[in-house]
Amino acid sequence: MTSASIKIQNLKCHGCANTITTQLSKLTGIDKVEVSNETDQVSFIYNSREALASAKKKLSNLGYPVEGEANPLPKKAKSFVSCAVGRVSK
């Protein structure tokens, strides 16, 4: 098991953090997900390169691409939807 700390884009609030934590925790090979709104970072434990790649892809699909990746308007819009879902499902 290896740990990762990834800086992401579009993180706005605890609703976002809730969605990210919930969705990444569902992935095989990902454990102990933590999100820091102060640093815009997601930290977790992963057990393979595939699991790490899967987590990055999931973040991007939710609207939270890794810092440095393209962040077009559709991704920003997805992050607002993910944020709303995270607020409702708390």
Coordinates of C-alpha atoms in Angstrom, one line a residue:
M1 CA 0.0 0.0 0.0
T2 CA 1.2 3.4 -1.0
S3 CA -0.1 6.9 -0.1
A4 CA -0.9 9.7 -2.5
S5 CA -1.7 13.3 -2.0
I6 CA -3.1 15.0 -5.1
K7 CA -3.9 18.7 -5.6
I8 CA -7.1 19.0 -7.5
Q9 CA -9.1 21.8 -9.2
N10 CA -12.7 23.1 -8.5
L11 CA -12.9 22.1 -4.9
K12 CA -15.2 24.5 -3.2
C13 CA -16.8 23.2 -0.1
H14 CA -17.5 20.3 2.2
G15 CA -20.2 19.1 -0.2
C16 CA -17.5 18.6 -2.8
A17 CA -15.3 16.8 -0.2
N18 CA -18.2 14.5 0.8
T19 CA -18.8 13.5 -2.8
I20 CA -15.1 12.9 -3.4
T21 CA -14.7 10.8 -0.3
T22 CA -17.8 8.8 -1.0
Q23 CA -16.9 8.1 -4.6
L24 CA -13.2 7.3 -4.2
S25 CA -14.0 5.0 -1.2
K26 CA -16.1 2.9 -3.6
L27 CA -13.1 2.1 -5.8
T28 CA -11.2 -1.1 -5.5
G29 CA -7.7 -0.6 -4.1
I30 CA -8.4 2.8 -2.6
D31 CA -8.6 3.3 1.2
K32 CA -8.5 6.1 3.8
V33 CA -9.7 8.9 1.6
E34 CA -9.3 12.4 3.1
V35 CA -10.0 15.8 1.5
S36 CA -8.6 19.1 2.6
N37 CA -10.6 22.1 1.5
E38 CA -7.8 24.4 2.8
T39 CA -5.1 22.9 0.5
D40 CA -7.3 21.5 -2.3
Q41 CA -5.8 18.1 -1.8
V42 CA -7.1 14.6 -1.8
S43 CA -5.1 12.0 0.1
F44 CA -5.6 8.3 0.1
I45 CA -3.9 4.9 0.2
Y46 CA -3.8 2.8 -2.9
N47 CA -2.5 -0.7 -3.7
S48 CA -1.6 -0.5 -7.4
R49 CA -0.8 1.9 -10.3
E50 CA -4.2 0.9 -11.7
A51 CA -6.0 2.0 -8.6
L52 CA -4.1 5.3 -8.6
A53 CA -5.1 5.9 -12.3
S54 CA -8.6 4.9 -11.5
A55 CA -8.8 7.4 -8.7
K56 CA -7.5 10.2 -10.9
K57 CA -9.9 9.3 -13.6
K58 CA -12.8 9.3 -11.1
L59 CA -11.8 12.7 -9.8
S60 CA -11.8 14.1 -13.3
N61 CA -15.1 12.5 -14.2
L62 CA -16.6 14.1 -11.0
G63 CA -15.4 17.5 -12.1
Y64 CA -12.2 17.7 -10.0
P65 CA -9.3 17.2 -12.4
V66 CA -5.7 17.0 -11.1
E67 CA -4.0 20.4 -11.0
G68 CA -2.3 21.0 -14.3
E69 CA -4.9 19.0 -16.3
A70 CA -7.3 20.7 -18.7
N71 CA -10.2 22.2 -16.8
P72 CA -12.8 23.2 -19.4
L73 CA -16.3 24.5 -18.6
P74 CA -18.0 21.1 -18.7
K75 CA -15.6 19.8 -15.9
K76 CA -16.3 22.9 -13.9
A77 CA -20.1 22.4 -14.3
K78 CA -19.7 18.7 -13.2
S79 CA -18.0 19.9 -10.0
F80 CA -21.1 22.0 -9.2
V81 CA -23.3 19.0 -9.7
S82 CA -21.0 16.8 -7.5
C83 CA -21.0 19.6 -4.9
A84 CA -24.8 19.7 -4.8
V85 CA -25.0 15.9 -4.5
G86 CA -22.4 15.9 -1.7
R87 CA -24.4 18.5 0.2
V88 CA -27.7 16.6 -0.1
S89 CA -26.2 13.2 0.8
K90 CA -24.5 14.3 4.1

